Backbone as numpy.savetxt, mean C-alpha at the origin, in Angstrom:
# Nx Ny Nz CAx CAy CAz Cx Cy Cz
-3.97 -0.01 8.49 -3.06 -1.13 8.74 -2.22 -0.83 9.97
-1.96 -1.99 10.32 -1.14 -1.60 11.94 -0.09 -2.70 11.65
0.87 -2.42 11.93 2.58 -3.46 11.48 3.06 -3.86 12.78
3.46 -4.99 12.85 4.66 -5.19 14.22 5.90 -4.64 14.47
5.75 -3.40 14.36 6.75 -2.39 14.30 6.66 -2.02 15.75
5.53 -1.94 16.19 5.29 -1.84 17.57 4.84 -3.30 18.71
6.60 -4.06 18.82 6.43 -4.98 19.00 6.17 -5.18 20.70
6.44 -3.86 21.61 6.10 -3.80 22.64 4.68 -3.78 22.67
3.86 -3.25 22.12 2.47 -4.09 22.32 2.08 -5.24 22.07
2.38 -5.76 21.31 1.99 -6.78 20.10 2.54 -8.36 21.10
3.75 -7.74 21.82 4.18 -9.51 22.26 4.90 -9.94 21.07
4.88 -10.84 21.30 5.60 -12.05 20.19 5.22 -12.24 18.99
6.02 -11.80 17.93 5.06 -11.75 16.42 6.18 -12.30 15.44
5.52 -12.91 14.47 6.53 -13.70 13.21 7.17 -12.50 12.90
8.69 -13.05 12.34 9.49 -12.09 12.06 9.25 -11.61 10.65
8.39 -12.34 9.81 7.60 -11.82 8.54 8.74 -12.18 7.31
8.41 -11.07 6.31 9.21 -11.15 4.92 10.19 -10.14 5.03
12.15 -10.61 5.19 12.72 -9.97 4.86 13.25 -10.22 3.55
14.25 -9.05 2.95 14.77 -9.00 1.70 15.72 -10.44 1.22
15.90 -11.04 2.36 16.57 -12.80 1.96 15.72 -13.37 1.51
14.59 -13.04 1.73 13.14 -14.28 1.25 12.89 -13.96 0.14
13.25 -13.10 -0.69 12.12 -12.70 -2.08 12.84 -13.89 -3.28
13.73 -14.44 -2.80 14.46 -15.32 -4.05 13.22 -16.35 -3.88
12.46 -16.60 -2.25 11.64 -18.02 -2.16 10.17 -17.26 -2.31
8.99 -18.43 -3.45 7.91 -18.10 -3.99 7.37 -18.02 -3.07
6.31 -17.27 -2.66 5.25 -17.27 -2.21 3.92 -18.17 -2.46
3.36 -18.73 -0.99 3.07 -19.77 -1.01 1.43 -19.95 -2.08
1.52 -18.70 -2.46 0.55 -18.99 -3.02 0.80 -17.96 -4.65
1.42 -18.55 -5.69 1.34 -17.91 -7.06 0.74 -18.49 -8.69
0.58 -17.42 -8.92 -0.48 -18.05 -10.35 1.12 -17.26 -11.26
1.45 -19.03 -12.14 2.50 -18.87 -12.73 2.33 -17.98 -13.91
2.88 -16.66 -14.41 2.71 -16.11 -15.32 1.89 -14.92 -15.99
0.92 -15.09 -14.75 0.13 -13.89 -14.77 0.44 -12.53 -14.94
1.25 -12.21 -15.01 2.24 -11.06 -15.16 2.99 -10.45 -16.07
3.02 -11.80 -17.13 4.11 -11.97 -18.19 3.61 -10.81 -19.04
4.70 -9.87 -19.47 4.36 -8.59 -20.47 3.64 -7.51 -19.78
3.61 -7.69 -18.59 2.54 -6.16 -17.84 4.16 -5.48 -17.00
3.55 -4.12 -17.18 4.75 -3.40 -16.01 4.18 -2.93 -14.96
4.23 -3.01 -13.67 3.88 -2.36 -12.66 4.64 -2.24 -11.82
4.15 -0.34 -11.43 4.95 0.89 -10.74 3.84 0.36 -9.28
4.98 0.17 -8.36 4.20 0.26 -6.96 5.02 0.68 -5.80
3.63 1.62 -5.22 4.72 2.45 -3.97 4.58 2.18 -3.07
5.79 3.00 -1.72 5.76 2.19 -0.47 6.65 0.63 -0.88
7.69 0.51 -1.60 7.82 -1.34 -1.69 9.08 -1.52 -1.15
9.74 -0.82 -0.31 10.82 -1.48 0.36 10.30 -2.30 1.45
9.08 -1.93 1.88 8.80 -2.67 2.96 6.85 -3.13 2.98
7.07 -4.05 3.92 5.44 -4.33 4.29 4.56 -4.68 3.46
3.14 -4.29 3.06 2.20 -4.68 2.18 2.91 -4.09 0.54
3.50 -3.24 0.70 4.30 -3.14 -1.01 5.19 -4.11 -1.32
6.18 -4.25 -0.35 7.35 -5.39 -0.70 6.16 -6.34 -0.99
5.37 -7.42 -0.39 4.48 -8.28 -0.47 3.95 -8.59 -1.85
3.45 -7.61 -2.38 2.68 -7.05 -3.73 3.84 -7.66 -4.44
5.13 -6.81 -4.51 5.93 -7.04 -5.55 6.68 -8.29 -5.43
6.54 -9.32 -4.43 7.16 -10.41 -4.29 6.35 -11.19 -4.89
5.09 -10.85 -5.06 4.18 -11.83 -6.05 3.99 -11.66 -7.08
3.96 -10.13 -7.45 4.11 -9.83 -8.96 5.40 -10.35 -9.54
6.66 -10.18 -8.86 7.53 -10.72 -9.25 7.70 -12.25 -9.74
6.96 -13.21 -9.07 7.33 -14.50 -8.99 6.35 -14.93 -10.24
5.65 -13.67 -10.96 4.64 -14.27 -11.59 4.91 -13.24 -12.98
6.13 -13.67 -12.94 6.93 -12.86 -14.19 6.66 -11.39 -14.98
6.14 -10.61 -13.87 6.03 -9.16 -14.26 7.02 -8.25 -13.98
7.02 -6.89 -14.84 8.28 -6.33 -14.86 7.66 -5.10 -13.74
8.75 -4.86 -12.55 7.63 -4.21 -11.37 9.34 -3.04 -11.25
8.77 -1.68 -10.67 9.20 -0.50 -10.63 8.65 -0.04 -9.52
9.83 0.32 -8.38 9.41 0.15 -6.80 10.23 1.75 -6.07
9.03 2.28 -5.65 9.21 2.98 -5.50 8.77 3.27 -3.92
9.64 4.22 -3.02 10.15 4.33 -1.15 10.63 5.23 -1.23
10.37 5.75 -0.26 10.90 7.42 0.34 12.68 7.16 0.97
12.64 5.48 1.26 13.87 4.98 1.82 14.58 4.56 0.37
16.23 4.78 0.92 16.81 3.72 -0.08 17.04 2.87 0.19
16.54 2.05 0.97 16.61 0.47 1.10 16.29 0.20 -0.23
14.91 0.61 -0.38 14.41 -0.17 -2.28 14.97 -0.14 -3.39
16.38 0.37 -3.34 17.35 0.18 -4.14 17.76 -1.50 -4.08
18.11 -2.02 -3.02 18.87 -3.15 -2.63 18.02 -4.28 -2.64
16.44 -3.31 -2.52 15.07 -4.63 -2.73 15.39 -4.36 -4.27
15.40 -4.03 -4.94 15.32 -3.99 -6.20 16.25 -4.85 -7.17
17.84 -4.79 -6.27 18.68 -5.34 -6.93 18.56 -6.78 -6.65
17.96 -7.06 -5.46 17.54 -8.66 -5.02 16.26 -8.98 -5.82
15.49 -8.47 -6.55 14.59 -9.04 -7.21 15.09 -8.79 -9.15
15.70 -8.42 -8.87 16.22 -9.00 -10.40 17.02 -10.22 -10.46
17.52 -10.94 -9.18 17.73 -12.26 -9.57 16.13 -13.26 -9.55
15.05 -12.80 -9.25 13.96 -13.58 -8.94 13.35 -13.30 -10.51
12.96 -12.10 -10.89 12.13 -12.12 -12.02 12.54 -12.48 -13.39
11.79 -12.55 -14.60 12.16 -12.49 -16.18 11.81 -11.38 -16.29
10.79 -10.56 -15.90 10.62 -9.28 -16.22 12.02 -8.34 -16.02
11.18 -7.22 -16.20 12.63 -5.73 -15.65 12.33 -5.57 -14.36
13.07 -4.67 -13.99 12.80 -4.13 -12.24 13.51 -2.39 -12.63
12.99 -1.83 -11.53 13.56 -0.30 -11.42 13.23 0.14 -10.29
14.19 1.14 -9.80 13.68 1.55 -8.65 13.58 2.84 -8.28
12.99 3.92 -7.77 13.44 5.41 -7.31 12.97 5.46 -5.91
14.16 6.65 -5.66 13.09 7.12 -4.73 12.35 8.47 -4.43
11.07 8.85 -3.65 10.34 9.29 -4.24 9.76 9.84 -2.82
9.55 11.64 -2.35 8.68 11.90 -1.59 7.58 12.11 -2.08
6.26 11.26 -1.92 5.07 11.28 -2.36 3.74 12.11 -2.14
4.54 13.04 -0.77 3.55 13.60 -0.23 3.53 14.92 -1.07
4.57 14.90 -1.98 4.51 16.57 -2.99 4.29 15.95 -4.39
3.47 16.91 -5.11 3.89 16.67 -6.73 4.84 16.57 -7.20
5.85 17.48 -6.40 7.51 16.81 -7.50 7.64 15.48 -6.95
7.45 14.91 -6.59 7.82 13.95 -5.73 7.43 12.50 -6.55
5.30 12.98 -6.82 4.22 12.06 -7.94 5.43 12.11 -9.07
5.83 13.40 -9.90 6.22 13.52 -11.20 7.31 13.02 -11.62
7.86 13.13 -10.29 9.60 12.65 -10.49 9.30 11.07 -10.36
8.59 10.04 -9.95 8.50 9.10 -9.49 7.72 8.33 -11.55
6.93 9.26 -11.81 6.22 8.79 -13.18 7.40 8.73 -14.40
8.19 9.62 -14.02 9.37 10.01 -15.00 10.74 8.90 -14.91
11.11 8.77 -13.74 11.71 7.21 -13.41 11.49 6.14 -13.71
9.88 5.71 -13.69 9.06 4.89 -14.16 9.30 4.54 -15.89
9.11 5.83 -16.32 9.20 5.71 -17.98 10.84 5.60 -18.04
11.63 6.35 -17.88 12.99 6.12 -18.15 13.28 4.55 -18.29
13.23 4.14 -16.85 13.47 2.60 -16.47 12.47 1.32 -17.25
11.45 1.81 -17.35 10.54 0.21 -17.89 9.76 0.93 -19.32
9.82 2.42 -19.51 9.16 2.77 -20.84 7.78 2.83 -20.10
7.60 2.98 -19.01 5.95 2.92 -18.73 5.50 2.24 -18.06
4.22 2.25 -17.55 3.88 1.04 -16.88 2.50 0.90 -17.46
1.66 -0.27 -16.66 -0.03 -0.70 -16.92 -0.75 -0.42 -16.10
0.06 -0.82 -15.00 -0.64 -1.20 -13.75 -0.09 -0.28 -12.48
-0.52 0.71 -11.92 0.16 1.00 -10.38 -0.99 1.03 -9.31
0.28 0.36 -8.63 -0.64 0.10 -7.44 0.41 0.83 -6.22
-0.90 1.84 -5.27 -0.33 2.88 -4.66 -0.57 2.43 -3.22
0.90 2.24 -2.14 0.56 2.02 -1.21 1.06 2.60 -0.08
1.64 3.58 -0.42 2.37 4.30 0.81 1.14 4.85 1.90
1.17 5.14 2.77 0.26 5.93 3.71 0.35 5.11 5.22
-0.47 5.40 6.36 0.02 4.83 7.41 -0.37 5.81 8.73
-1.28 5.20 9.91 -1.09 6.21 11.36 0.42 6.27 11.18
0.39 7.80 12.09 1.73 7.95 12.19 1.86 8.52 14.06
0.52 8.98 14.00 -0.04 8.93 16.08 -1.10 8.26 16.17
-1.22 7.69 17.42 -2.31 7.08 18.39 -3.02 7.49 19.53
-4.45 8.75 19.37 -4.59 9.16 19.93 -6.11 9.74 19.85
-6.90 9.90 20.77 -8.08 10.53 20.71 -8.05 12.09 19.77
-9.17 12.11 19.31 -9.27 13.74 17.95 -8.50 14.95 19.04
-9.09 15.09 20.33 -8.80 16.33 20.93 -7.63 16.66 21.04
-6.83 15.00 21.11 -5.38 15.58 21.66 -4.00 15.48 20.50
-5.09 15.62 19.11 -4.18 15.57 17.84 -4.05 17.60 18.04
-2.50 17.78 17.53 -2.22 19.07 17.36 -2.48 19.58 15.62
-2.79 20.84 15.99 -3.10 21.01 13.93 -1.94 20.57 13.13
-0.39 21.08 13.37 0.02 19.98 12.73 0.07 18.91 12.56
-0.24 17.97 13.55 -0.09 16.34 13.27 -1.05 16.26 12.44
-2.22 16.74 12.38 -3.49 16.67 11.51 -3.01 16.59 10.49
-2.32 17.94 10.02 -2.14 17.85 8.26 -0.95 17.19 8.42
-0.03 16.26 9.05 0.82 15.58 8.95 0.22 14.16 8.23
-0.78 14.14 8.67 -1.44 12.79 8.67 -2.42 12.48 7.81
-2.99 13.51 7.12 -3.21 14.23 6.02 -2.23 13.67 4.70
-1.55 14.83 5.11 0.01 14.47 3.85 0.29 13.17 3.90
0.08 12.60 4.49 1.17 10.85 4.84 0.22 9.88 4.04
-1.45 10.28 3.83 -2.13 8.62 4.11 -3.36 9.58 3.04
-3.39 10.79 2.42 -4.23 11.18 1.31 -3.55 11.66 0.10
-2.54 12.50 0.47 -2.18 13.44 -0.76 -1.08 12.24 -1.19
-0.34 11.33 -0.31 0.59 10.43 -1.10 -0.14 9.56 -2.08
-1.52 9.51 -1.90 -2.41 9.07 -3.04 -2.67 9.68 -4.09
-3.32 10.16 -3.45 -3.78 11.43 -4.67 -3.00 12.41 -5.22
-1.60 13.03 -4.73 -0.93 13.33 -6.07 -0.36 12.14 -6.79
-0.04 10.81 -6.47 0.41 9.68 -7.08 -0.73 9.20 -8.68
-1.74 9.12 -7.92 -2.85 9.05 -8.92 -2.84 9.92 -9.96
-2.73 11.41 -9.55 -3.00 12.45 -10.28 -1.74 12.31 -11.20
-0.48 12.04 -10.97 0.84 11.98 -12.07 0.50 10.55 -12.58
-0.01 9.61 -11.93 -0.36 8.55 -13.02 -0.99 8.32 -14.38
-2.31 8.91 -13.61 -3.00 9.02 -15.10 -2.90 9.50 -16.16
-2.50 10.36 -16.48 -2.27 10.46 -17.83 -1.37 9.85 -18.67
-0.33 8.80 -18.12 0.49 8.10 -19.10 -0.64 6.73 -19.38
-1.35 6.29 -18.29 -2.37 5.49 -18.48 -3.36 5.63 -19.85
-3.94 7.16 -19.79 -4.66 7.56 -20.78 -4.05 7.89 -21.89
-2.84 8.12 -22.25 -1.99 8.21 -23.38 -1.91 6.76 -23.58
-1.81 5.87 -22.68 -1.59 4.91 -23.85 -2.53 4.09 -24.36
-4.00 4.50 -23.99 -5.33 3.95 -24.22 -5.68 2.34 -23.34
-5.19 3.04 -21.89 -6.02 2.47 -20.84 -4.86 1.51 -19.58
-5.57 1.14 -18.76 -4.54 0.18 -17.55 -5.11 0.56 -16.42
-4.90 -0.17 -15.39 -4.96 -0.32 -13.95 -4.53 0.71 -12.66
-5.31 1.06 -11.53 -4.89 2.05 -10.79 -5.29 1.04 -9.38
-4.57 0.74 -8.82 -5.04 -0.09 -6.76 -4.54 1.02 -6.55
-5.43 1.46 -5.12 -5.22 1.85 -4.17 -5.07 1.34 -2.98
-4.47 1.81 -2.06 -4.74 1.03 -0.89 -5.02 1.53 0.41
-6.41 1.30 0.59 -7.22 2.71 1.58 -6.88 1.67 3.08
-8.15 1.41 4.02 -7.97 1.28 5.09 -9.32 0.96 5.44
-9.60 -0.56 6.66 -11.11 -0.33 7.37 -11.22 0.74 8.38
-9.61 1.30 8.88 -9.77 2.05 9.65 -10.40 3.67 9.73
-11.45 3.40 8.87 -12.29 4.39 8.18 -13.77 4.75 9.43
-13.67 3.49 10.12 -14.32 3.66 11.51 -13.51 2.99 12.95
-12.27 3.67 12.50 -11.53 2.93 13.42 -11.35 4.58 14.66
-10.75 3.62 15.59 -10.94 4.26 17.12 -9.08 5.41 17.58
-9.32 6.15 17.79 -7.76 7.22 18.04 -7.09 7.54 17.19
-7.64 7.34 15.62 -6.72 7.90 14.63 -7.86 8.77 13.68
-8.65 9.20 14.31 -9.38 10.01 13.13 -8.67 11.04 11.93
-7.41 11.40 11.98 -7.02 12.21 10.62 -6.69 10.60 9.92
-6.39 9.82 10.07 -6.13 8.99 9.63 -6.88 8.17 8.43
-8.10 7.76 9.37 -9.70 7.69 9.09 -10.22 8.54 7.92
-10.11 9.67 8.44 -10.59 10.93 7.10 -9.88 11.05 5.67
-8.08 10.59 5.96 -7.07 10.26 5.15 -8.28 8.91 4.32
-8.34 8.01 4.67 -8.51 6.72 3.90 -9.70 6.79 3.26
-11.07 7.65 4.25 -12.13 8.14 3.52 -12.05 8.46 2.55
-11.04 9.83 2.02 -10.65 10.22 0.98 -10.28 9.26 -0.23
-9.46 8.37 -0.12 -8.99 7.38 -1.11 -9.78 6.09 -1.62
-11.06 6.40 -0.77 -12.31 5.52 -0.95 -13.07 6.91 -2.17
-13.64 7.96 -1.87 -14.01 8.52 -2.39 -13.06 8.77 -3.90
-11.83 9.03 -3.52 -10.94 9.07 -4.85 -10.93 8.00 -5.92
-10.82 6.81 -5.22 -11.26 5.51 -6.23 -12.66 5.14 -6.73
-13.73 5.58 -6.15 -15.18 5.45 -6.94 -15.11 6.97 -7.77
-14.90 7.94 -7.23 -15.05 9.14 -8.56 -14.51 9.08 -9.26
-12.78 8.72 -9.50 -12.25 8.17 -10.67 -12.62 7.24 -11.55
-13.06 6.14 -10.67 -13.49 5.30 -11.74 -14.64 5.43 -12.71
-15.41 6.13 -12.20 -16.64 6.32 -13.23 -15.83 7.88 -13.98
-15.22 8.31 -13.84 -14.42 9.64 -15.49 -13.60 8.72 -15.65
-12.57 7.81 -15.45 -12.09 7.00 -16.29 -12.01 6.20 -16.44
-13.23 5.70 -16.47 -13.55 4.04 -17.40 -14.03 4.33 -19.44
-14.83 5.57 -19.58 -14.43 6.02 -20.60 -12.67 5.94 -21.65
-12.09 5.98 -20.44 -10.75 6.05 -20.93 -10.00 4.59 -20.90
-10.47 3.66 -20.59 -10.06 2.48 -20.74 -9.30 2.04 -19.57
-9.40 2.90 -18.28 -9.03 2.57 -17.05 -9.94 2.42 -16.09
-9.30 1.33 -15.06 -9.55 0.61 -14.06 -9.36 1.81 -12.73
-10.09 1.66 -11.68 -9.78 2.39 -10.66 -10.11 1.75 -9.65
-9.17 0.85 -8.70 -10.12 0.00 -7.84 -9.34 0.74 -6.58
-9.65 -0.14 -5.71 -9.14 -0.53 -3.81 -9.13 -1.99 -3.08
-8.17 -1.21 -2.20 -8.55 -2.48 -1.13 -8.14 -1.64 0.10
-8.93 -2.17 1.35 -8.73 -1.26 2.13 -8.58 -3.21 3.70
-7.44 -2.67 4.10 -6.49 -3.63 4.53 -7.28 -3.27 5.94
-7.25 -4.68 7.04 -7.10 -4.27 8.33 -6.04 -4.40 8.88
-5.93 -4.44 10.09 -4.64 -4.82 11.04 -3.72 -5.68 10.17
-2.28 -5.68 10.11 -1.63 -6.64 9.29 -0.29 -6.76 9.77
0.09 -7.99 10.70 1.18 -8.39 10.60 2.37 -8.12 9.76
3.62 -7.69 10.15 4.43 -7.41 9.26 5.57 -7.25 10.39
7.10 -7.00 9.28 8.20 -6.70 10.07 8.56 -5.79 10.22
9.38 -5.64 11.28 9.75 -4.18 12.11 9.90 -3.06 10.88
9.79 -2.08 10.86 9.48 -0.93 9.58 11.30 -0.39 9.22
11.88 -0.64 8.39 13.03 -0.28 7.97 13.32 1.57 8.38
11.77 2.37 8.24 11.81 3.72 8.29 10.39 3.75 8.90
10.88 4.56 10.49 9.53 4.50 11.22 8.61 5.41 10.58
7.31 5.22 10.45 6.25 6.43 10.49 6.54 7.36 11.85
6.22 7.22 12.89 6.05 8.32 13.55 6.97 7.54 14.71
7.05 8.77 15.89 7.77 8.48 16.86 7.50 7.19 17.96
6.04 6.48 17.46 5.70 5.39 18.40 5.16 5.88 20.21
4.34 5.41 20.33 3.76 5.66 21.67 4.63 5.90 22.65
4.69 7.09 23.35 5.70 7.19 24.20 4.73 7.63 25.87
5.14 6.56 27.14 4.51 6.65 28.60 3.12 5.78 28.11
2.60 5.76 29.38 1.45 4.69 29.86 0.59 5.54 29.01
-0.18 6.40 28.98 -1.28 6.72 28.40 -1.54 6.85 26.69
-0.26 7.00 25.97 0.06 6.68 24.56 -0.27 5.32 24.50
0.34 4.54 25.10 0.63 2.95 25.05 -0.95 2.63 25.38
-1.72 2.74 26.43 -3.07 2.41 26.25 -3.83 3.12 25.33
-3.44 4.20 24.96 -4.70 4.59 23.60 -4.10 3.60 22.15
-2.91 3.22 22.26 -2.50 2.48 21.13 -3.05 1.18 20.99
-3.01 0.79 22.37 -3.65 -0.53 22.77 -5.49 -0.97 22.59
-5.45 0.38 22.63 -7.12 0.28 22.16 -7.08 0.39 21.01
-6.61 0.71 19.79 -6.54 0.47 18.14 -6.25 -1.36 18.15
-5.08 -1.86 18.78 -5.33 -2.93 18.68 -6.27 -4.00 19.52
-7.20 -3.26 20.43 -7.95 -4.28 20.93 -9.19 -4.04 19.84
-9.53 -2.97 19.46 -10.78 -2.64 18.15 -10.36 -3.80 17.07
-9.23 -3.59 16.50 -8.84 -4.11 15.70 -8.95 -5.97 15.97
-8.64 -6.17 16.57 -8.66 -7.96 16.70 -10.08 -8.06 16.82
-11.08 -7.30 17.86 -12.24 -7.36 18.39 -13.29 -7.45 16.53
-13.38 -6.65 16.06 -13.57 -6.13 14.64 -13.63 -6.93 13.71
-12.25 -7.96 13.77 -12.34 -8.94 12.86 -13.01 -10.18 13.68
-13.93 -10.88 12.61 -14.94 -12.66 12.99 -13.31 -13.60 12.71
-12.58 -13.09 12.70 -11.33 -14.31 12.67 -10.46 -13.83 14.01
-10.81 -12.73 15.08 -10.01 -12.45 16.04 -8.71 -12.63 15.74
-7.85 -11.65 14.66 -6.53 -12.09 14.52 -6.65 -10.51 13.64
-4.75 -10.35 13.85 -4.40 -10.12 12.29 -4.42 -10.81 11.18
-4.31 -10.06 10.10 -4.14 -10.81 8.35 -2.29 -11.10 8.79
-1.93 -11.52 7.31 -0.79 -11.80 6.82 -0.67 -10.74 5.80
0.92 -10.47 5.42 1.15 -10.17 4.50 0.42 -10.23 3.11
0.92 -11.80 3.17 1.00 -12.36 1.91 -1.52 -12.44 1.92
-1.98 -12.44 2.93 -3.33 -12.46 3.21 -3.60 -10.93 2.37
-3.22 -9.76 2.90 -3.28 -8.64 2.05 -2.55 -8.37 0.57
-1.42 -9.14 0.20 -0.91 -8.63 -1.32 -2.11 -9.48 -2.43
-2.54 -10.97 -1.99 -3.31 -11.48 -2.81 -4.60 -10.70 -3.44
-5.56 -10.22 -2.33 -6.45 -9.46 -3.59 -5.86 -8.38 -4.25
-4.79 -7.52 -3.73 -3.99 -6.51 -4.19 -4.04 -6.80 -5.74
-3.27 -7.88 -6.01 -2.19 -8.16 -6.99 -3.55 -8.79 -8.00
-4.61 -9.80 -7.11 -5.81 -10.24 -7.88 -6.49 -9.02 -9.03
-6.85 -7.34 -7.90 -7.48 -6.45 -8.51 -6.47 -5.81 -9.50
-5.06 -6.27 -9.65 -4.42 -5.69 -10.55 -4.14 -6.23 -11.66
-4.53 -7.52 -11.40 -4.63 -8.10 -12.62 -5.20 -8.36 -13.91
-5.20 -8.67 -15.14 -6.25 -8.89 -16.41 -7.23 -9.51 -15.58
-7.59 -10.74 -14.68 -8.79 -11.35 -14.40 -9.55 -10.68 -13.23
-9.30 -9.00 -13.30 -10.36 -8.23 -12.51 -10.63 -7.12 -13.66
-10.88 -7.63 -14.98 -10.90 -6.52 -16.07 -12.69 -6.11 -16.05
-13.42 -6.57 -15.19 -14.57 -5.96 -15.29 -15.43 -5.40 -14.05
-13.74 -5.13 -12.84 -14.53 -4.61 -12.01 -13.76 -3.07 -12.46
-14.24 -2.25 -11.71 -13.44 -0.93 -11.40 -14.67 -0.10 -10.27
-14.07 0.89 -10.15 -14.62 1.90 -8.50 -14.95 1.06 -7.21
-14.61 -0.52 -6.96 -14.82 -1.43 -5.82 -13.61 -0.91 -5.01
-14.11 -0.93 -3.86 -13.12 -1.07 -2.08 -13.93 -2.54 -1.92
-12.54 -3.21 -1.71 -12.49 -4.46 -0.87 -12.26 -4.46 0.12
-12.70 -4.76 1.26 -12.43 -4.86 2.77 -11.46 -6.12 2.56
-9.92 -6.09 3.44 -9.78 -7.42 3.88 -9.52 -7.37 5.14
-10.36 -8.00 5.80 -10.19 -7.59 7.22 -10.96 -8.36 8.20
-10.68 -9.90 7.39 -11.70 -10.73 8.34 -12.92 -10.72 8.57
-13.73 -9.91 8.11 -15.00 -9.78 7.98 -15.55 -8.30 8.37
-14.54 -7.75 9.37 -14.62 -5.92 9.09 -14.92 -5.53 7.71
-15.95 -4.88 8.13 -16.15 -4.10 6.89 -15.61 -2.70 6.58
-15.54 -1.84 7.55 -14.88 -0.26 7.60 -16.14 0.23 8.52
């Protein structure tokens, strides 16, 4: 996913969904779908998480939002005037196990549990050809866009399987053959592979293990940057080539929307995807990855 966070490339871009908007529905909701489910989702102060939970919300589910920022405190307290459900919020570094455990344990305190989580933190955090990534940025990028999955997953499941079954989204990336971010790429590979091997050991267990793997996506300026942003002419054109792949890539020559990426999100998290599990959905205009 690529955000208008980097609005010096991008030009002129909708100012998107801020925290004033979540009181107004989203233009597209299925009334009720939600009613009696709890879902824990990360990454939701901002971008494709806020999104998720502005629809889960409007569709009377009790949602538990979890950001490395404390903004999602204040998203949190603004969506308890929107929902009937509960709301809760922590916050949570995802890239460590204390981070997964402390975040599962908040979860239960605040809502008794959840059904459904849907995991979305991750993100480039440089723009740049493989050679001129340094070994740390590697495992920076690494930590940011695999292990915030996969230890998240790994502290999930078992309250899932204690309570004899529920829902796991992920949210990988087409940029799985995308151009100057290869740790990135290898990051999302992973969370493709993590969601089909899970799902076949726990569908026995009465859980779901899906994806969706997002392209380019419109959004508003990032409350908490990922990385330092392209800095001089030659950053700025290797960045510029992620977004010329990216528009080029998609048969709709555009970015998605927000609200274009939370819909299958919130679709695969729902009871009426109870007979898929181990699927990656591309949404990405017709990119496939």
């Amino acid at each position: 996913m690529v955000e208008a966070a980097d609005k010096n490339i991008f030009g002129s871009m909708p100012t998107g969904q801020g925290i004033e908007d979540l009181a107004t529905p989203p233009s597209l909701v299925t009334p009720g779908r939600f009613k009696g489910v709890r879902v824990l989702i990360t990454g939701a102060a901002q971008g494709i998480g806020l999104a998720v939970a502005h629809r889960i919300a409007h569709e009377s589910g009790s949602i538990f939002l979890v950001d490395r920022s404390e903004h999602v405190h204040a998203v949190a307290d603004k969506f308890c005037e929107v929902t009937c459900g509960g709301v809760g919020s922590a916050t949570a570094d995802l890239e460590t196990w204390e981070g997964a455990e402390s975040m599962v344990a908040a979860c239960h305190e605040a809502l008794d549990g959840f059904d459904v989580a849907i995991n979305v933190v991750g993100g480039t955090i440089w723009a740049k050809p493989f050679e001129h990534y340094a070994p740390a940025e590697i495992e920076a990028e690494v930590r940011r866009s695999l292990f915030t999955t996969l230890w998240s997953v790994r502290a999930q499941l078992p309250s899932l399987v204690d309570q004899g079954g529920g829902t796991i989204v992920n949210v990988s990336s087409v940029a799985t053959r995308g151009v100057n971010r290869i740790p990135y790429a290898a990051s999302k590979g992973g969370v493709n592979a993590l969601t089909a091997a899970l799902a076949k050991e726990a569908a026995p267990k009465n859980v779901r293990v899906v994806a969706t793997a997002p392209g380019g996506t419109l959004a508003p300026e990032r409350q908490i940057k990922r990385g330092p942003g392209p800095e001089g002419e030659q950053e700025k054109k290797w960045y510029q080539e992620i977004v010329d792949q990216t528009i080029e890539s998609s048969e709709f020559k555009r970015y998605g929307t927000l609200e274009e990426q939370a819909a299958p999100i919130v679709f695969l998290a729902s009871r009426e995807a109870g007979y898929i599990t181990g699927s990656v959905l591309p949404v990405a205009g017709g990119d496939q990855g």
